Short mmCIF file of C-alpha atoms in Angstrom, two decimals:
data_model
loop_
_atom_site.label_atom_id
_atom_site.label_comp_id
_atom_site.label_asym_id
_atom_site.label_seq_id
_atom_site.Cartn_x
_atom_site.Cartn_y
_atom_site.Cartn_z
CA MET A 1115 93.85 88.07 93.69
CA ASN A 1116 97.10 87.57 94.16
CA GLN A 1117 99.34 88.80 96.75
CA ILE A 1118 101.11 91.09 96.22
CA SER A 1119 104.85 91.08 97.59
CA PRO A 1120 106.85 94.20 97.53
CA VAL A 1121 105.41 98.03 93.49
CA LEU A 1122 102.73 98.31 88.91
CA TYR A 1123 101.90 98.76 88.73
CA ALA A 1124 103.01 100.59 85.60
CA ASN A 1125 102.25 104.19 85.81
CA THR A 1126 100.62 104.72 82.24
CA ASP A 1127 99.49 107.95 82.33
CA ASP A 1128 101.97 109.63 80.55
CA ALA A 1129 100.46 107.63 77.23
CA VAL A 1130 97.87 110.03 77.19
CA GLN A 1131 100.26 112.65 76.45
CA THR A 1132 100.86 111.72 73.01
CA GLU A 1133 103.51 113.60 70.61
CA LYS A 1134 101.48 116.22 68.39
CA SER A 1135 102.21 116.12 64.92
CA ALA A 1136 100.08 116.36 61.57
CA LYS A 1137 98.04 113.55 62.23
CA SER A 1138 97.61 113.23 65.41
CA THR A 1139 95.24 115.26 67.99
CA PRO A 1140 96.72 117.91 71.09
CA LYS A 1141 98.00 116.49 74.26
CA GLN A 1142 95.21 116.11 76.57
CA HIS A 1143 95.75 115.51 80.16
CA LEU A 1144 93.00 113.29 82.60
CA ASN A 1145 92.69 114.77 86.27
CA ILE A 1146 90.05 111.93 87.33
CA LEU A 1147 93.44 109.17 86.34
CA ASP A 1148 95.29 111.55 88.99
CA LEU A 1149 93.35 110.47 91.43
CA LEU A 1150 92.65 107.38 90.74
CA ARG A 1151 96.50 106.85 90.47
CA GLY A 1152 97.27 108.05 93.62
CA PHE A 1153 94.67 106.19 95.93
CA ALA A 1154 95.13 102.66 93.90
CA ALA A 1155 99.75 103.37 94.51
CA ILE A 1156 98.45 104.18 98.14
CA SER A 1157 96.68 101.45 98.81
CA VAL A 1158 99.42 98.75 97.86
CA CYS A 1159 101.57 100.66 100.41
CA LEU A 1160 99.33 100.10 102.98
CA TYR A 1161 98.51 96.97 102.11
CA HIS A 1162 101.79 95.43 102.56
CA TYR A 1163 102.28 97.64 105.11
CA THR A 1164 100.46 96.05 107.70
CA ASN A 1165 99.51 92.39 105.35
CA GLY A 1166 103.45 91.26 106.29
CA THR A 1167 106.09 93.27 104.49
CA LEU A 1168 106.57 94.78 108.45
CA PRO A 1169 105.99 92.14 110.47
CA LYS A 1170 108.32 93.62 113.48
CA ILE A 1171 105.68 96.48 113.88
CA SER A 1172 102.17 94.38 112.42
CA ILE A 1173 99.08 94.93 114.16
CA PRO A 1174 95.43 93.10 113.87
CA PHE A 1175 93.42 96.25 113.27
CA THR A 1176 95.02 97.96 110.87
CA LYS A 1177 96.36 94.26 109.08
CA SER A 1178 92.33 94.39 109.09
CA LEU A 1179 91.75 97.58 108.06
CA PHE A 1180 93.76 97.20 105.20
CA SER A 1181 93.42 93.52 104.05
CA TRP A 1182 91.39 95.66 101.01
CA GLY A 1183 94.39 98.02 99.66
CA SER A 1184 95.50 94.82 97.56
CA LEU A 1185 92.99 96.23 95.28
CA GLY A 1186 94.50 99.12 94.51
CA VAL A 1187 96.11 96.48 91.04
CA ASP A 1188 92.40 96.09 89.61
CA ILE A 1189 92.53 99.70 89.87
CA PHE A 1190 95.20 99.42 87.83
CA PHE A 1191 94.92 97.45 85.27
CA VAL A 1192 91.68 98.66 84.18
CA ILE A 1193 93.12 102.97 84.10
CA SER A 1194 96.11 100.35 82.22
CA GLY A 1195 92.73 99.09 79.14
CA PHE A 1196 92.01 102.71 78.99
CA ILE A 1197 94.29 104.88 78.85
CA ILE A 1198 96.50 101.91 75.99
CA PRO A 1199 93.98 102.87 73.42
CA PHE A 1200 93.35 106.54 74.29
CA ALA A 1201 96.16 107.51 73.56
CA LEU A 1202 97.26 105.08 71.04
CA HIS A 1203 93.51 106.42 69.48
CA ARG A 1204 94.68 109.58 69.69
CA SER A 1205 98.27 109.19 68.18
CA ASN A 1206 96.86 107.52 64.48
CA TYR A 1207 98.38 104.30 65.30
CA THR A 1208 98.81 101.63 62.91
CA LEU A 1209 100.66 98.70 62.99
CA PRO A 1210 104.04 99.66 60.66
CA GLY A 1211 104.41 101.62 63.97
CA PHE A 1212 104.12 98.36 66.35
CA GLY A 1213 107.88 98.60 67.54
CA LYS A 1214 108.33 102.22 68.46
CA PHE A 1215 104.88 101.71 70.41
CA MET A 1216 107.18 99.42 72.69
CA LEU A 1217 110.37 100.43 72.49
CA LYS A 1218 108.43 103.76 74.19
CA ARG A 1219 106.27 101.34 76.74
CA ILE A 1220 110.15 99.90 77.39
CA ALA A 1221 112.50 103.14 77.38
CA ARG A 1222 108.96 104.36 79.54
CA ILE A 1223 108.26 101.27 82.31
CA CYS A 1224 111.65 99.11 82.71
CA PRO A 1225 115.19 101.39 83.65
CA PRO A 1226 113.15 102.73 86.94
CA SER A 1227 111.84 99.44 87.35
CA TYR A 1228 115.53 98.34 86.84
CA VAL A 1229 117.27 101.12 89.34
CA VAL A 1230 114.54 99.03 92.34
CA ILE A 1231 115.92 96.25 91.28
CA ILE A 1232 120.09 97.10 91.90
CA LEU A 1233 118.36 98.55 95.09
CA ALA A 1234 117.11 95.67 96.42
CA ILE A 1235 120.62 93.81 95.62
CA ALA A 1236 122.13 96.94 97.32
CA GLN A 1237 119.89 96.43 100.60
CA TRP A 1238 120.74 92.26 100.57
CA TRP A 1239 124.75 92.98 100.70
CA THR A 1240 123.62 95.43 103.26
CA ILE A 1241 122.16 93.45 105.20
CA ASP A 1242 125.20 90.20 104.57
CA THR A 1243 127.73 92.62 105.39
CA PHE A 1244 127.20 93.85 108.78
CA LEU A 1245 123.91 91.62 109.82
CA LYS A 1246 125.59 88.74 108.60
CA PRO A 1247 122.37 86.82 108.51
CA SER A 1248 122.54 83.06 108.78
CA ALA A 1249 121.02 82.66 105.63
CA PRO A 1250 122.69 85.36 103.12
CA TYR A 1251 120.23 86.96 101.49
CA LEU A 1252 122.40 87.30 98.10
CA SER A 1253 122.68 83.44 97.81
CA LEU A 1254 119.58 83.41 97.14
CA ILE A 1255 120.85 85.29 93.95
CA SER A 1256 121.57 84.04 90.41
CA ILE A 1257 122.44 84.73 86.77
CA PRO A 1258 119.28 83.17 85.38
CA GLN A 1259 117.17 84.95 88.33
CA LEU A 1260 118.27 88.14 87.60
CA ILE A 1261 117.80 87.46 84.04
CA HIS A 1262 114.15 87.10 84.14
CA ASN A 1263 113.25 89.09 86.29
CA PHE A 1264 114.54 92.07 84.18
CA LEU A 1265 112.43 90.45 81.13
CA TYR A 1266 109.39 90.39 83.13
CA THR A 1267 108.77 86.93 82.45
CA ILE A 1268 109.26 85.07 85.95
CA ASP A 1269 106.37 83.25 86.51
CA PHE A 1270 107.21 80.89 83.57
CA THR A 1271 110.05 80.60 85.75
CA GLY A 1272 110.46 78.24 88.57
CA TYR A 1273 112.38 81.38 90.47
CA LYS A 1274 111.26 84.63 92.19
CA TRP A 1275 110.68 87.72 92.06
CA ILE A 1276 113.51 90.15 93.64
CA ASN A 1277 110.51 92.51 93.84
CA GLY A 1278 107.17 90.61 94.16
CA VAL A 1279 104.84 93.02 92.32
CA PHE A 1280 107.10 93.14 89.37
CA TRP A 1281 104.18 90.23 88.46
CA THR A 1282 102.06 93.45 87.65
CA LEU A 1283 104.91 94.59 85.25
CA ALA A 1284 104.69 91.30 83.72
CA ILE A 1285 101.41 91.48 82.74
CA GLU A 1286 101.57 95.14 81.92
CA PHE A 1287 103.32 94.54 79.02
CA GLN A 1288 101.38 91.39 77.84
CA PHE A 1289 98.41 93.35 77.62
CA TYR A 1290 101.09 96.40 75.80
CA ILE A 1291 102.28 93.99 73.20
CA PHE A 1292 98.26 92.01 72.69
CA MET A 1293 96.64 96.06 72.11
CA GLY A 1294 99.74 97.25 69.77
CA LEU A 1295 98.70 94.34 67.64
CA VAL A 1296 95.36 94.17 67.70
CA PHE A 1297 94.69 97.73 68.41
CA SER A 1298 94.81 98.12 64.40
CA ILE A 1299 91.84 96.45 63.62
CA ILE A 1300 89.91 96.90 66.86
CA SER A 1301 89.63 100.50 66.18
CA LYS A 1302 87.90 100.12 63.25
CA ASN A 1303 85.60 97.15 63.73
CA LYS A 1304 83.73 97.16 67.35
CA ILE A 1305 81.61 94.10 66.42
CA PHE A 1306 85.17 91.83 66.09
CA ALA A 1307 87.28 94.30 69.57
CA PHE A 1308 83.65 92.42 71.49
CA ALA A 1309 83.44 88.88 69.99
CA LEU A 1310 87.45 89.24 71.16
CA ALA A 1311 86.24 90.68 74.57
CA ILE A 1312 84.49 87.26 74.58
CA ILE A 1313 86.38 85.53 73.87
CA PHE A 1314 88.94 86.28 75.90
CA THR A 1315 86.09 85.73 79.24
CA VAL A 1316 85.64 82.11 77.77
CA LEU A 1317 89.50 81.49 77.48
CA SER A 1318 89.37 82.89 81.44
CA PHE A 1319 87.83 79.88 82.40
CA THR A 1320 89.74 77.14 80.93
CA LYS A 1321 93.83 76.65 81.78
CA PHE A 1322 94.26 79.33 79.60
CA GLY A 1323 93.18 81.89 82.17
CA ASN A 1324 95.07 80.52 85.48
CA GLY A 1325 98.06 81.77 86.66
CA ASN A 1326 99.54 85.74 86.26
CA THR A 1327 98.48 86.15 82.68
CA ILE A 1328 96.54 88.68 80.97
CA ILE A 1329 93.69 86.43 80.10
CA ASN A 1330 93.53 85.85 83.80
CA TYR A 1331 93.34 89.68 84.45
CA GLY A 1332 91.35 90.43 80.96
CA SER A 1333 87.76 91.14 82.61
CA LEU A 1334 89.29 94.35 84.59
CA PHE A 1335 91.36 95.75 81.33
CA ILE A 1336 87.91 95.26 79.06
CA MET A 1337 86.74 97.17 81.26
CA GLY A 1338 88.97 99.74 80.83
CA TYR A 1339 88.69 99.18 76.90
CA ILE A 1340 84.83 100.08 76.97
CA THR A 1341 84.88 102.96 79.05
CA TRP A 1342 87.83 104.58 76.55
CA LEU A 1343 85.05 103.75 74.13
CA LYS A 1344 82.47 105.66 75.79
CA LYS A 1345 84.53 108.13 77.26
CA THR A 1346 85.12 108.87 73.37
CA ASN A 1347 81.97 108.47 72.96
CA GLN A 1348 81.36 105.62 70.03
CA ILE A 1349 79.39 103.81 72.04
CA SER A 1350 76.67 105.19 74.67
CA THR A 1351 75.41 104.81 77.42
CA LYS A 1352 72.64 101.99 76.41
CA ILE A 1353 75.94 99.83 75.50
CA PHE A 1354 78.19 100.87 77.83
CA ALA A 1355 76.29 100.27 80.76
CA PRO A 1356 74.73 96.67 80.14
CA PHE A 1357 78.15 95.65 79.10
CA LEU A 1358 80.09 96.72 81.89
CA PHE A 1359 76.86 94.75 84.44
CA PHE A 1360 77.98 91.81 82.23
CA ILE A 1361 81.79 92.74 82.60
CA THR A 1362 81.45 93.08 86.05
CA ALA A 1363 79.96 89.57 86.24
CA ILE A 1364 82.50 87.25 84.98
CA ALA A 1365 84.54 89.88 87.27
CA SER A 1366 82.96 88.19 89.89
CA ALA A 1367 82.61 84.84 89.20
CA LYS A 1368 86.03 85.06 87.45
CA LEU A 1369 89.00 86.83 89.75
CA ASP A 1370 86.32 87.94 93.13
CA ILE A 1371 83.29 90.29 93.58
CA PRO A 1372 85.65 93.08 95.66
CA SER A 1373 87.96 93.33 92.39
CA ALA A 1374 85.08 93.41 90.20
CA LEU A 1375 83.18 96.26 91.90
CA PHE A 1376 86.68 98.29 92.21
CA GLY A 1377 87.07 97.88 88.75
CA ALA A 1378 83.47 98.95 87.84
CA ALA A 1379 83.77 101.97 89.94
CA THR A 1380 86.96 102.66 88.60
CA SER A 1381 85.26 102.22 84.94
CA LEU A 1382 82.12 104.14 85.71
CA LEU A 1383 84.69 107.19 87.50
CA ILE A 1384 86.53 107.45 84.24
CA ALA A 1385 83.06 107.70 82.65
CA TYR A 1386 81.51 109.99 84.01
CA VAL A 1387 83.34 111.79 86.51
CA ASN A 1388 86.76 114.93 86.38
CA VAL A 1389 87.98 115.97 89.87
CA LYS A 1390 91.55 118.28 89.81
CA HIS A 1391 92.75 118.92 92.91
CA PRO A 1392 96.99 119.67 93.28
CA VAL A 1393 97.30 117.08 95.87
CA TYR A 1394 95.64 114.35 93.14
CA THR A 1395 98.48 116.01 90.44
CA PHE A 1396 100.80 115.08 93.34
CA PHE A 1397 100.31 111.05 94.26
CA GLY A 1398 98.88 110.85 90.75
CA ASN A 1399 102.44 111.82 89.04
CA ILE A 1400 104.59 109.86 92.52
CA SER A 1401 102.48 106.64 92.05
CA TYR A 1402 104.13 105.06 90.17
CA SER A 1403 107.85 105.64 91.81
CA LEU A 1404 105.72 104.21 95.35
CA TYR A 1405 104.48 101.69 93.35
CA LEU A 1406 108.06 100.71 92.59
CA THR A 1407 110.00 102.14 96.34
CA HIS A 1408 107.47 101.43 98.39
CA ILE A 1409 109.04 98.05 99.86
CA LEU A 1410 112.32 98.98 99.45
CA VAL A 1411 112.04 102.05 101.65
CA GLY A 1412 109.66 100.40 104.18
CA THR A 1413 111.89 97.26 105.19
CA THR A 1414 115.45 98.93 105.53
CA LEU A 1415 113.15 101.74 108.00
CA GLU A 1416 111.76 99.21 109.93
CA GLY A 1417 114.96 97.01 110.59
CA VAL A 1418 116.41 100.28 111.47
CA LEU A 1419 113.69 101.69 113.78
CA VAL A 1420 112.77 98.69 115.66
CA ARG A 1421 116.42 98.55 117.35
CA PHE A 1422 116.75 101.91 118.75
CA LEU A 1423 112.30 101.28 119.20
CA PRO A 1424 110.28 99.19 121.50
CA VAL A 1425 107.88 97.58 119.12
CA GLU A 1426 105.94 96.22 122.24
CA SER A 1427 103.96 99.32 122.68
CA VAL A 1428 101.44 99.18 120.45
CA ILE A 1429 101.99 103.40 119.68
CA THR A 1430 105.24 102.74 118.78
CA ARG A 1431 104.49 100.39 115.54
CA LEU A 1432 101.46 102.59 114.63
CA THR A 1433 104.63 105.12 114.82
CA ILE A 1434 106.52 103.75 112.98
CA LEU A 1435 104.01 102.74 110.42
CA LEU A 1436 104.03 106.45 109.49
CA ILE A 1437 107.00 107.18 109.81
CA CYS A 1438 107.42 104.28 106.51
CA LEU A 1439 104.49 105.77 104.85
CA VAL A 1440 105.58 109.06 105.16
CA SER A 1441 109.10 108.18 103.78
CA ALA A 1442 107.64 105.87 101.72
CA ILE A 1443 106.14 109.21 99.79
CA ILE A 1444 109.35 111.49 99.80
CA PHE A 1445 111.71 108.69 98.90
CA SER A 1446 109.19 108.17 95.59
CA TYR A 1447 108.52 111.58 94.68
CA LEU A 1448 112.83 112.01 94.79
CA PHE A 1449 112.62 108.65 93.10
CA TYR A 1450 109.91 110.90 90.43
CA ILE A 1451 112.21 113.54 89.39
CA THR A 1452 115.67 112.32 89.16
CA ILE A 1453 115.09 109.22 87.87
CA GLU A 1454 111.39 108.43 86.61
CA LYS A 1455 110.61 111.73 85.19
CA LYS A 1456 114.02 111.23 83.11
CA PHE A 1457 112.92 108.01 81.26
CA ILE A 1458 109.16 110.04 80.88
CA ALA A 1459 110.93 112.42 78.11
CA ILE A 1460 113.65 110.28 76.51
CA ALA A 1461 110.52 107.88 76.02
CA ASN A 1462 107.94 110.46 74.23
CA ASN A 1463 111.90 112.38 73.06
CA LEU A 1464 113.45 109.34 71.76
CA PHE A 1465 110.50 107.60 70.31
CA ARG A 1466 108.01 109.98 68.36
#
């Protein structure tokens, strides 16, 4: 699994809330997704905060304790593999709707991430202006780099991400494009869908499966897709169980065993568990905002707090870690209600 640097993961549960129309079915909210998305976002946040993003308050035992946190991204990929076909199916999607589908995804996902890029640049400008480091942060940014960050195409260039976890958003968009193009076919022809899954599996072990591509992480998206088939009673448990076992084995060989197990567990929870709690709903709602902003919040607070508190003490470092975590949650909630939620409404209203 690639180490995640600073966000998205792409929060896609709003896709469940497909618009009512003469041909579409009513909205449906799947409560288990709130729990999974919230857990995944918190996991990634804790992983970053304890495994290098906040080096001045690094503590060996917390590094080991939350080293598994990067697996939150695997959960996100399985959720996307489930929720996108779920939403497309309920809205009676056909290929002529590809443009509107992609515009809705762009309006939903991109603007909040662009705001975070702007905030990161503002953070770097502040550091350069007032702390005057020997190697100014802004000197590392170029116009082409900015463009590729906005287009999520950094992995196809020699530039670096301004927000390191945007690599997951890039993979999400690869999946959106792929599903938008083939869903009309695979939703009507399950044999073709399973054949396509096998092709993806084979390609993942070739040169096409290297790097941050949908082919590399295809097994996780396939887990989500077959979970959609099971959840909507299009396949039976007798088909779902062995196929999930097969894809889990493939994920173990291609990625690693923890990624495969987290992916399989996510599939099983979506397929068979339904839990609801206000806490789960809260963290599910803010999960994308938390994923996008936690690095910005954590690095800013660490830079300020270590100037006033003695970081030699483990207790102090744990206190700073807790302050960063709580502040990230609070900031992500504010970001959700002021930025993200508005673009959810725009996406739903403009691109029905």
